[in-house]
Tab-separated table of N, CA and C in Angstrom:
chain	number	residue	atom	x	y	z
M	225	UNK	N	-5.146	16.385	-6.373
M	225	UNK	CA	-5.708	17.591	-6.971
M	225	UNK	C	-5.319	18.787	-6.123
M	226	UNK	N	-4.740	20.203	-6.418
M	226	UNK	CA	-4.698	20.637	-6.013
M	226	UNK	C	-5.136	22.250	-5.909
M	227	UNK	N	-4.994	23.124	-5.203
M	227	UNK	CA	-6.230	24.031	-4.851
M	227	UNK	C	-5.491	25.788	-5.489
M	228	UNK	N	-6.566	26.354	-5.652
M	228	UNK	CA	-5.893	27.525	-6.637
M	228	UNK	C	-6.234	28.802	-4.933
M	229	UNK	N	-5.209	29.574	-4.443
M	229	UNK	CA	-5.094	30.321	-3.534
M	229	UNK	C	-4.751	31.562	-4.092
M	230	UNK	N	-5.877	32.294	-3.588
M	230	UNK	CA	-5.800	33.868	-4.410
M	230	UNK	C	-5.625	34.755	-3.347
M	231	UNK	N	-4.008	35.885	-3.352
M	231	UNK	CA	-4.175	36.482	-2.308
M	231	UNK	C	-4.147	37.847	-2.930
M	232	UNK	N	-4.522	38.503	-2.413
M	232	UNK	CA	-5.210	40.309	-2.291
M	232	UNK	C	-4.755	40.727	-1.904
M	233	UNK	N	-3.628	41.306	-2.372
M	233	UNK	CA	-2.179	42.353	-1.952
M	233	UNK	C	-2.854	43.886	-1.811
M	234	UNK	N	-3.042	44.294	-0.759
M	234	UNK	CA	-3.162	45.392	-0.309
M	234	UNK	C	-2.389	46.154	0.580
M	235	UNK	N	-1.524	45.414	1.445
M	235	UNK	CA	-0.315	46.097	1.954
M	235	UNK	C	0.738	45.639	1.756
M	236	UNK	N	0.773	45.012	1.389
M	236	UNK	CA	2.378	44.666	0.927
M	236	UNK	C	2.441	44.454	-0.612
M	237	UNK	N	3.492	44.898	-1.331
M	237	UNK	CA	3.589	45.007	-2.623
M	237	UNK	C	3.999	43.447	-3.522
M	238	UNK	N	3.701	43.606	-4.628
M	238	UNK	CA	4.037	42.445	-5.075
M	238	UNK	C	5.885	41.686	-4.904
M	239	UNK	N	6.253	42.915	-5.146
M	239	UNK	CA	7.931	42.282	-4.789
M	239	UNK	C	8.499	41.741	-3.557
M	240	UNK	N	7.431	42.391	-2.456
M	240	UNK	CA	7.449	41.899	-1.499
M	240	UNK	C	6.540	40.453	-0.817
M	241	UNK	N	5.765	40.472	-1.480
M	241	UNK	CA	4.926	39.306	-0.863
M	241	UNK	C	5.150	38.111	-1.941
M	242	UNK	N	5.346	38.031	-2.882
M	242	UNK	CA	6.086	36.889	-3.753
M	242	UNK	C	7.464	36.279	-3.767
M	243	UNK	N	8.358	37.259	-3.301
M	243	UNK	CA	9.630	36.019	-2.766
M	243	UNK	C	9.304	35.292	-1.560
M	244	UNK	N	8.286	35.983	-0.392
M	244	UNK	CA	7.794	35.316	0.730
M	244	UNK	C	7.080	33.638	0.723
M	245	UNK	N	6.224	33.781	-0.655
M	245	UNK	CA	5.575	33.021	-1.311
M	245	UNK	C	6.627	31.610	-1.777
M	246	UNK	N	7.239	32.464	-2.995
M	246	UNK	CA	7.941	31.553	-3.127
M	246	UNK	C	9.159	30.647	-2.381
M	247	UNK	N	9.536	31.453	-1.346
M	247	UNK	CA	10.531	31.043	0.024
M	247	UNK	C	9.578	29.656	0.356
M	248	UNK	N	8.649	29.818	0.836
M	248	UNK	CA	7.411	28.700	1.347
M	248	UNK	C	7.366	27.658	0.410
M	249	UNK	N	7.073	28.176	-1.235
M	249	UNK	CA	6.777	26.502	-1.727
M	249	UNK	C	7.775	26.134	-1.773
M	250	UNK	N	9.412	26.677	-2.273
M	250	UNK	CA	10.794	26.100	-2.220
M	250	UNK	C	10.789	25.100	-0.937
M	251	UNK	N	10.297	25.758	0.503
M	251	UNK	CA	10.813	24.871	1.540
M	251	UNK	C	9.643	23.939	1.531
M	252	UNK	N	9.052	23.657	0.641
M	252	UNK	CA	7.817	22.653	0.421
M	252	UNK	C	8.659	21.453	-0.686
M	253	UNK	N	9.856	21.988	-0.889
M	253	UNK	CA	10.723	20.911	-2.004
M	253	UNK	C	9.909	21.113	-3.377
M	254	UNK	N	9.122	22.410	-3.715
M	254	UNK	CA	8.709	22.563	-4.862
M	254	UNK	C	8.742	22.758	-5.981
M	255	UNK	N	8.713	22.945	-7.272
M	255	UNK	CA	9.929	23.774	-8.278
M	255	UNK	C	8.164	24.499	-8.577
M	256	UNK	N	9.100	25.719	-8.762
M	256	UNK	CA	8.013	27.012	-9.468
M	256	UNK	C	7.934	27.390	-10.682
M	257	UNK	N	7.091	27.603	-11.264
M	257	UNK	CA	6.936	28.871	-12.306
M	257	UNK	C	6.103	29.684	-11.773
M	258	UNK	N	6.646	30.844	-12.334
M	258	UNK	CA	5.568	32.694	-11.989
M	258	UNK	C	5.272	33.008	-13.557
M	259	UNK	N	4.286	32.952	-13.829
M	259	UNK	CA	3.555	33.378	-15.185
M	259	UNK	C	3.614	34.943	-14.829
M	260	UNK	N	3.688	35.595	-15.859
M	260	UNK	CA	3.373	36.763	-16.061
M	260	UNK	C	2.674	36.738	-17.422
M	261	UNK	N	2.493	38.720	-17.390
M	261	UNK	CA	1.933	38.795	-19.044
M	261	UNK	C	2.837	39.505	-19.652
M	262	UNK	N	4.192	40.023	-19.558
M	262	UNK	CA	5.056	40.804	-19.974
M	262	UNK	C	6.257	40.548	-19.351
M	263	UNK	N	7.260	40.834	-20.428
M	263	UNK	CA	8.639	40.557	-20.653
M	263	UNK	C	9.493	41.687	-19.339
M	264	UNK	N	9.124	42.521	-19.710
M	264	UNK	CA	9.235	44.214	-19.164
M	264	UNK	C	8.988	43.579	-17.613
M	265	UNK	N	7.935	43.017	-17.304
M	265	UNK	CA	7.448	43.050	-15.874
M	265	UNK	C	7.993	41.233	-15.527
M	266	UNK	N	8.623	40.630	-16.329
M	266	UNK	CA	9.545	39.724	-15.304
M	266	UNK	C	11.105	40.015	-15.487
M	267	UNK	N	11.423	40.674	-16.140
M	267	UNK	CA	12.311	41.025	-16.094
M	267	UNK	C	12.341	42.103	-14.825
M	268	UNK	N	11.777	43.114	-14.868
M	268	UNK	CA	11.521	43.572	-13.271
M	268	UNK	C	11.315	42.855	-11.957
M	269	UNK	N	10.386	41.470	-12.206
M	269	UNK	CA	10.461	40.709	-11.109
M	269	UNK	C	11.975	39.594	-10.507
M	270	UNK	N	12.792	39.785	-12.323
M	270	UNK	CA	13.781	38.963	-12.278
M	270	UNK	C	14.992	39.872	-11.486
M	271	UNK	N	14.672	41.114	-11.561
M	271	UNK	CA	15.713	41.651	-10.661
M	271	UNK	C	15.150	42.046	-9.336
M	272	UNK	N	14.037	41.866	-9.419
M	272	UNK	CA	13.872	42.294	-7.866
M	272	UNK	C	14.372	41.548	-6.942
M	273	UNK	N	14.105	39.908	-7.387
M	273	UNK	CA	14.720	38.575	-7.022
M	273	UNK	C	15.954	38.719	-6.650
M	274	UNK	N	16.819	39.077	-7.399
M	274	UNK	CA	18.441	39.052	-7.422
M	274	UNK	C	18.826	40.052	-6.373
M	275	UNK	N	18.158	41.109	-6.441
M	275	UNK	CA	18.108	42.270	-5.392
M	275	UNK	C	17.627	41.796	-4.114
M	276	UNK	N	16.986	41.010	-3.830
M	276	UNK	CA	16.702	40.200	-2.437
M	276	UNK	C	18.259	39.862	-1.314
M	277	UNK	N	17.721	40.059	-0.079
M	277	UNK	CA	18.564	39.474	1.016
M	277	UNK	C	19.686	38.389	0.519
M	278	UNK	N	20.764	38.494	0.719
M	278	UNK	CA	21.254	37.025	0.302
M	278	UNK	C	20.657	35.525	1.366
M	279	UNK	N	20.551	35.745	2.514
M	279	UNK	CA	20.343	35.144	3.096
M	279	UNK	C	18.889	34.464	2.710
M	280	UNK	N	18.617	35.179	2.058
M	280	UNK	CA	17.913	34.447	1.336
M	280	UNK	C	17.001	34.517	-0.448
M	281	UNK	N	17.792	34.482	-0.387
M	281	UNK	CA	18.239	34.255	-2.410
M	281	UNK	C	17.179	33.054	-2.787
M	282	UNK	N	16.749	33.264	-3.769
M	282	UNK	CA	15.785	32.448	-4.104
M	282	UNK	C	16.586	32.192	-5.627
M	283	UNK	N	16.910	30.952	-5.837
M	283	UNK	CA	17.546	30.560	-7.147
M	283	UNK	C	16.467	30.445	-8.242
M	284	UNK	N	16.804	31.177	-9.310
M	284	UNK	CA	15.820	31.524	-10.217
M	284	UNK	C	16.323	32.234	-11.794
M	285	UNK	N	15.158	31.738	-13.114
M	285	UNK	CA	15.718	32.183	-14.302
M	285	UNK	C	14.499	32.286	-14.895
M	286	UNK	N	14.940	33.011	-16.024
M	286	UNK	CA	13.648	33.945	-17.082
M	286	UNK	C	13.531	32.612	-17.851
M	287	UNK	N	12.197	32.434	-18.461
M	287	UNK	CA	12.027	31.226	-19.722
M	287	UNK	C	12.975	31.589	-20.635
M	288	UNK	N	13.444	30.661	-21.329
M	288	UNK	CA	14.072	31.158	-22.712
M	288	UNK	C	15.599	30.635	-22.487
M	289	UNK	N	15.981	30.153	-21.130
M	289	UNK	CA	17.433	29.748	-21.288
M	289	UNK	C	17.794	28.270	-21.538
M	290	UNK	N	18.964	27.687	-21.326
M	290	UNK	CA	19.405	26.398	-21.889
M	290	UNK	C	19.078	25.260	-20.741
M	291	UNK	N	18.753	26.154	-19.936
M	291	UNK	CA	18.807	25.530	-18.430
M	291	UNK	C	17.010	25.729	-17.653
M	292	UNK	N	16.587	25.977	-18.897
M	292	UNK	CA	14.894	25.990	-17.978
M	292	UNK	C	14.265	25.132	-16.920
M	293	UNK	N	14.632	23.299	-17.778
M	293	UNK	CA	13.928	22.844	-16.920
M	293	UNK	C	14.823	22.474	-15.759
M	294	UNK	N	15.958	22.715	-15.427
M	294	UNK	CA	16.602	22.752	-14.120
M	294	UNK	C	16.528	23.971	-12.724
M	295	UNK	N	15.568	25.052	-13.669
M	295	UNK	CA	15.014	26.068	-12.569
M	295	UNK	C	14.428	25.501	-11.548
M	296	UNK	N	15.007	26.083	-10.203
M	296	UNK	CA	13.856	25.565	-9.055
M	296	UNK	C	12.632	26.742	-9.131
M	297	UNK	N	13.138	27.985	-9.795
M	297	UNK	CA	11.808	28.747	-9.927
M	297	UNK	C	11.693	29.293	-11.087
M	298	UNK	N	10.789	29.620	-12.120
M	298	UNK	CA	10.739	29.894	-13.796
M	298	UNK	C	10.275	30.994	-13.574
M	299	UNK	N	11.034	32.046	-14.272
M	299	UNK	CA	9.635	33.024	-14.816
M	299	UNK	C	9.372	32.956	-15.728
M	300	UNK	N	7.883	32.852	-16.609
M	300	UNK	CA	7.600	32.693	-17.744
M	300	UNK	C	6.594	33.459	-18.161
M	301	UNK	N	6.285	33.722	-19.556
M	301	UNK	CA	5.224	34.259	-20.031
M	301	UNK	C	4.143	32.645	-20.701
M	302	UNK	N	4.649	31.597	-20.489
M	302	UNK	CA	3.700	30.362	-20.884
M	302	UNK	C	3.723	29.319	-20.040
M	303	UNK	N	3.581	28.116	-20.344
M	303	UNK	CA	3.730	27.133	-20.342
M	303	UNK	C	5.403	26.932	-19.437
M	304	UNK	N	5.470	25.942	-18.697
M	304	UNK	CA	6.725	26.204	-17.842
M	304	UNK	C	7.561	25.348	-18.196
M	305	UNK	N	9.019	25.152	-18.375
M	305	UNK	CA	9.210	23.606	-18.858
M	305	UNK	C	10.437	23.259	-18.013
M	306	UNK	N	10.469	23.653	-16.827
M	306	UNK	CA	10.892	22.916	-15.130
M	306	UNK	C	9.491	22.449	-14.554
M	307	UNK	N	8.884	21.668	-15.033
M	307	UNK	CA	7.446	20.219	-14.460
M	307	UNK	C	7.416	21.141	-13.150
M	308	UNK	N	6.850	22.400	-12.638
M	308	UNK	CA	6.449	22.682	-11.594
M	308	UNK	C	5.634	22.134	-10.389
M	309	UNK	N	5.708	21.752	-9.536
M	309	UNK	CA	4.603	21.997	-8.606
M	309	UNK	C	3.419	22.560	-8.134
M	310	UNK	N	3.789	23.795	-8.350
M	310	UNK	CA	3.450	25.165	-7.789
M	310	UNK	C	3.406	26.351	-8.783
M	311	UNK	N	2.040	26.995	-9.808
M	311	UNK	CA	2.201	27.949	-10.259
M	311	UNK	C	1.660	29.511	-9.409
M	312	UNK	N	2.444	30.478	-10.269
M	312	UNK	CA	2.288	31.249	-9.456
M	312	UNK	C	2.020	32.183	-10.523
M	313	UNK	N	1.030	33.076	-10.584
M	313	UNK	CA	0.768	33.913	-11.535
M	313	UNK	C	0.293	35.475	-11.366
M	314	UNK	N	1.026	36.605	-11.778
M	314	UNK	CA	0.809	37.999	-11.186
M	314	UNK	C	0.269	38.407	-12.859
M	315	UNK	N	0.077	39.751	-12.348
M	315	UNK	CA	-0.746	40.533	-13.801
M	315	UNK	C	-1.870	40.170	-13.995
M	316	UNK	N	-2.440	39.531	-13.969
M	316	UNK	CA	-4.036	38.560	-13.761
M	316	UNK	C	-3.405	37.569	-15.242
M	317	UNK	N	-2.309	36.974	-15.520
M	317	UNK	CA	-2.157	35.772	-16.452
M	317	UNK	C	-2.460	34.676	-15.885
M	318	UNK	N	-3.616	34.132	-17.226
M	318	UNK	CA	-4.265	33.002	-16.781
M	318	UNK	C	-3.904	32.021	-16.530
M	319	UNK	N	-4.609	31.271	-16.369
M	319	UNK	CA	-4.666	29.693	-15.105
M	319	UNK	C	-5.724	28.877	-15.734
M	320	UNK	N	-5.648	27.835	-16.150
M	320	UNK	CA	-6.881	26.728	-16.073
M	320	UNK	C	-6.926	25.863	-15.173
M	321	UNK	N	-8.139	25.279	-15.204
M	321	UNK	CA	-9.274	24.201	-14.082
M	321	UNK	C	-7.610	23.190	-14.390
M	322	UNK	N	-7.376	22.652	-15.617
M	322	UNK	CA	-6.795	21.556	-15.945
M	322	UNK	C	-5.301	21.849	-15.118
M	323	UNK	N	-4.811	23.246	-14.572
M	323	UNK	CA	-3.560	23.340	-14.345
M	323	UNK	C	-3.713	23.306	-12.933
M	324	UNK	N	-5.042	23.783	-12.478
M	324	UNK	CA	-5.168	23.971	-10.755
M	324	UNK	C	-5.684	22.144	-10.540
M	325	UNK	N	-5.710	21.256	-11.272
M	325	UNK	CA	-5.870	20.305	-10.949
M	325	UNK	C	-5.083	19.303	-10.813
M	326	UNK	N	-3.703	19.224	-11.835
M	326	UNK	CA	-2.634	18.967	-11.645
M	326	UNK	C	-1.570	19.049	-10.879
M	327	UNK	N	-1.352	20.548	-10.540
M	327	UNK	CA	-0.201	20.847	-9.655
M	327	UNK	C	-0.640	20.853	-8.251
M	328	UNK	N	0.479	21.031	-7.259
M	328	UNK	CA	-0.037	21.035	-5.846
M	328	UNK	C	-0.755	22.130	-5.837
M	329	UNK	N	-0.043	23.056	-6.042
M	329	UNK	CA	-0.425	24.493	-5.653
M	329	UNK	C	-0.852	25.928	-6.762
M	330	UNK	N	-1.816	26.178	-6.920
M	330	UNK	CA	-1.675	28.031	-7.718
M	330	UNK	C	-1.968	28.815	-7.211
M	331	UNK	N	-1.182	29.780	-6.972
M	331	UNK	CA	-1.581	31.282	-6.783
M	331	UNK	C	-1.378	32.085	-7.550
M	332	UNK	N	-2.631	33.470	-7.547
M	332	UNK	CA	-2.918	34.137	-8.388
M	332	UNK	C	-2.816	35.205	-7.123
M	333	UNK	N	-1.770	35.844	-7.839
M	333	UNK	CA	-1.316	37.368	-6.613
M	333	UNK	C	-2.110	38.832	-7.408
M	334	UNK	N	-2.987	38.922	-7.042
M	334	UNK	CA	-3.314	40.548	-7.817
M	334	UNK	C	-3.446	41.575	-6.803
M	335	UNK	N	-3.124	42.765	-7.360
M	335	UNK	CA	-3.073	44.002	-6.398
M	335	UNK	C	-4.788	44.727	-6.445
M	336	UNK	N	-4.527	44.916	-5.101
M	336	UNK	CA	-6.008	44.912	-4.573
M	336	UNK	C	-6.273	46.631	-4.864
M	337	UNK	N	-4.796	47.770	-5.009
M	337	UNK	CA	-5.230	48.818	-5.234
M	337	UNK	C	-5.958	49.039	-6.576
M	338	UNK	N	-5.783	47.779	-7.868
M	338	UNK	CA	-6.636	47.992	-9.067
M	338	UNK	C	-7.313	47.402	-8.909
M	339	UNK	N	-8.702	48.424	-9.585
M	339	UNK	CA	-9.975	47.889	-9.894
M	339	UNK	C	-9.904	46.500	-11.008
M	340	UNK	N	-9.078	46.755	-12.131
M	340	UNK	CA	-9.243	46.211	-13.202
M	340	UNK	C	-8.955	44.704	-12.616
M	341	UNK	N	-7.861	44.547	-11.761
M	341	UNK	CA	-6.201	43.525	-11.130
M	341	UNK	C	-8.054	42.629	-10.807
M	342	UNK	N	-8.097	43.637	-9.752
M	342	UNK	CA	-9.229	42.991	-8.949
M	342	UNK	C	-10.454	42.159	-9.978
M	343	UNK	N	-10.961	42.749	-11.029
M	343	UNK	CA	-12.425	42.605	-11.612
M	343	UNK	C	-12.019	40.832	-12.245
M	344	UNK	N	-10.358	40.915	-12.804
M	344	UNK	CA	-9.903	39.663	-13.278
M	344	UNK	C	-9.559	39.132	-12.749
M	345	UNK	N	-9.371	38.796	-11.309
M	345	UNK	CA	-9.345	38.091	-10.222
M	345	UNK	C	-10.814	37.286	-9.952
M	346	UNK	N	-11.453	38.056	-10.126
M	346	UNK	CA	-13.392	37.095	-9.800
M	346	UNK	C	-13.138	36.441	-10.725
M	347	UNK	N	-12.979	36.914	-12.052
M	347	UNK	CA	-13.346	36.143	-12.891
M	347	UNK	C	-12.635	35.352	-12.854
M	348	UNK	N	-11.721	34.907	-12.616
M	348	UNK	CA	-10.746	33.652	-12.679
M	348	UNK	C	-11.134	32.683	-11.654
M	349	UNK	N	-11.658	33.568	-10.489
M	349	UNK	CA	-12.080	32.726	-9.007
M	349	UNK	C	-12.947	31.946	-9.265
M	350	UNK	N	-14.318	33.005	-10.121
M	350	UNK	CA	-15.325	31.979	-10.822
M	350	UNK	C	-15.097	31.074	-11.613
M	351	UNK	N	-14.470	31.299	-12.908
M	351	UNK	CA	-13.987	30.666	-13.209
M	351	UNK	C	-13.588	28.873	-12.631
M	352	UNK	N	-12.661	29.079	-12.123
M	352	UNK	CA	-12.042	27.773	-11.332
M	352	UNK	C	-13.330	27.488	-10.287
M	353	UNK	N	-13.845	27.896	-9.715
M	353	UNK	CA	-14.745	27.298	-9.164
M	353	UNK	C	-15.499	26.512	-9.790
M	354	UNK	N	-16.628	27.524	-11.002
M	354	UNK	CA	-17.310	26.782	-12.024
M	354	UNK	C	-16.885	25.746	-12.597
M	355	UNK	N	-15.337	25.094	-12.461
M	355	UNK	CA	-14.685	24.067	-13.179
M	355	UNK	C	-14.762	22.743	-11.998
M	356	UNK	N	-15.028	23.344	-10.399
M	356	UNK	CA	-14.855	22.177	-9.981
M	356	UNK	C	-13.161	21.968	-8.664
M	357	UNK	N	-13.064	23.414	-9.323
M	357	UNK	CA	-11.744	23.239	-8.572
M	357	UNK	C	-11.459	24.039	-7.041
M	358	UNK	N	-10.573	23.648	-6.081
M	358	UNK	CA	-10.993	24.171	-5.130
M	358	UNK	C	-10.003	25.418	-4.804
M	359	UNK	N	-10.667	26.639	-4.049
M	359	UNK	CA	-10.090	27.995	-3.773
M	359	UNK	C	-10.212	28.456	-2.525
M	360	UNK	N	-9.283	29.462	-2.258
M	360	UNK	CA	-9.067	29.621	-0.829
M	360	UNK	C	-9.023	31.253	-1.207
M	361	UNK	N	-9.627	32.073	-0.663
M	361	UNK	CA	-9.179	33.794	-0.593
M	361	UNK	C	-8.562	34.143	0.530
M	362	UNK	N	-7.327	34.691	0.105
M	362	UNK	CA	-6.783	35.263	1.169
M	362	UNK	C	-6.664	37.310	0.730
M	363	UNK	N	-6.488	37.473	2.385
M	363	UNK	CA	-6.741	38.988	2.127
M	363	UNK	C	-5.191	39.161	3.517
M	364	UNK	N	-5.216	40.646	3.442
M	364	UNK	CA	-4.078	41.316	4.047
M	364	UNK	C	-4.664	42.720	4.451
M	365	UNK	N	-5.930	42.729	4.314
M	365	UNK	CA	-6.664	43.850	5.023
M	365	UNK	C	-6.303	44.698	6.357
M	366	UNK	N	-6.048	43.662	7.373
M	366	UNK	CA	-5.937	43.578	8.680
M	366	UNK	C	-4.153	43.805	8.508
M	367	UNK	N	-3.217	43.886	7.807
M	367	UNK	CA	-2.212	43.760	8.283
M	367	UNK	C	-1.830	42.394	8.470
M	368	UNK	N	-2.251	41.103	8.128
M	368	UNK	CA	-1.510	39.807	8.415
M	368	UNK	C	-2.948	39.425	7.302
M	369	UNK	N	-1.829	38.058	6.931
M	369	UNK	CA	-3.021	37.245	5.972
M	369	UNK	C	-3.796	36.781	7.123
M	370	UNK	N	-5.403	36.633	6.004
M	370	UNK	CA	-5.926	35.602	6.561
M	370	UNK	C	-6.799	35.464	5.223
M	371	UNK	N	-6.916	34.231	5.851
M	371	UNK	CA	-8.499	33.345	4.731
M	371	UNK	C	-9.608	33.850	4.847
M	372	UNK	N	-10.725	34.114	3.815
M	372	UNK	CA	-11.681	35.056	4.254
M	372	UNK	C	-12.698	34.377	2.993
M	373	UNK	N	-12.065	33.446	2.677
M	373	UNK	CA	-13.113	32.391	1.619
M	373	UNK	C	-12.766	31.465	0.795
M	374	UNK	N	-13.413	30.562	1.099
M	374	UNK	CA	-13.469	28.865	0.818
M	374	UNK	C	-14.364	28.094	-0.099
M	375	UNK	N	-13.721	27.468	-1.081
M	375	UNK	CA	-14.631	26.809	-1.945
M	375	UNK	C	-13.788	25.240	-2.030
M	376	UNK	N	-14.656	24.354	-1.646
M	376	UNK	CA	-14.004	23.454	-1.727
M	376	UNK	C	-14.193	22.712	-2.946
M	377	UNK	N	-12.709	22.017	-3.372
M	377	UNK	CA	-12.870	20.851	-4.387
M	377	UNK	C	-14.225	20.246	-4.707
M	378	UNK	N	-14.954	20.221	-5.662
M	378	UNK	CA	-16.247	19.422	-6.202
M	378	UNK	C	-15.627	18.213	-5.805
M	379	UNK	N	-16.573	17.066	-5.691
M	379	UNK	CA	-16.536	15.719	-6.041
M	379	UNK	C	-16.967	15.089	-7.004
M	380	UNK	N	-16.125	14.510	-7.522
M	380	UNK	CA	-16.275	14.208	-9.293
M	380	UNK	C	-17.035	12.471	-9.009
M	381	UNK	N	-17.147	11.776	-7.891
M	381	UNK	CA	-17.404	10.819	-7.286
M	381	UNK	C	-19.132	10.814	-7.250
């Protein structure tokens, strides 16, 4: 079962703290999808990607091609169809108990300068909690992550 990790982008921007992200589950041997809620905004994330360091290039494609499920990282607006590991979801696009229970890993990246980013962030936190599932908050307050709240996995036992 694995645990839904919500981090609170307040100094560093999303383009920046999500190839970081995804650098980590890749060297975890992971395959990704990044949910979004708009076409417009992965297509922006799809070039920000490409626009990255070469040295470190993160191999990656929009849903919709011939070659989806051979992505090591998806961007999608649904359902992923490279069998991920690891979802990763910006814009506040949702997540279920059933998906944070399956995969190793979810994160839900929202920007901490919106109120709104933020208000659908609880609710999702609650959310997954109320389901049973376990969460970790991370913040960037301080200038470096840290964990700043813990809910562990229910026992279904």
């Amino acid at each position: 079962m694995g645990e839904a990790y919500f981090y609170h982008l307040t100094q560093s921007p999303l383009e920046h703290t999500l190839p970081v992200l995804l650098g980590r589950a890749r060297g975890a041997g992971w395959r990704v999808a990044v949910r979004g809620t708009s076409s417009d905004r992965l297509d922006w994330l799809d070039r920000k990607l490409w626009d990255g360091p070469p040295d470190g290039f993160l191999p990656h494609g929009i849903a919709g091609g011939e070659h989806d499920a051979r992505q090591p990282i998806l961007l999608t607006l649904g359902e992923a169809a490279n069998t991920p590991a690891c979802l990763m979801t910006v814009d506040g696009a949702e997540v279920s108990a059933q998906e944070v229970s399956t995969l190793d890993r979810v994160c839900v990246l929202f920007d901490g300068t919106d109120e709104r980013a933020v208000q659908q962030a609880r609710v999702q936190w609650k959310a997954l909690v109320d389901a049973g599932c376990g969460a970790k908050y991370w913040s960037e307050a301080t200038g470096r992550w840290e964990m700043k709240a813990e809910n562990p996995t229910k026992s279904t036992v």
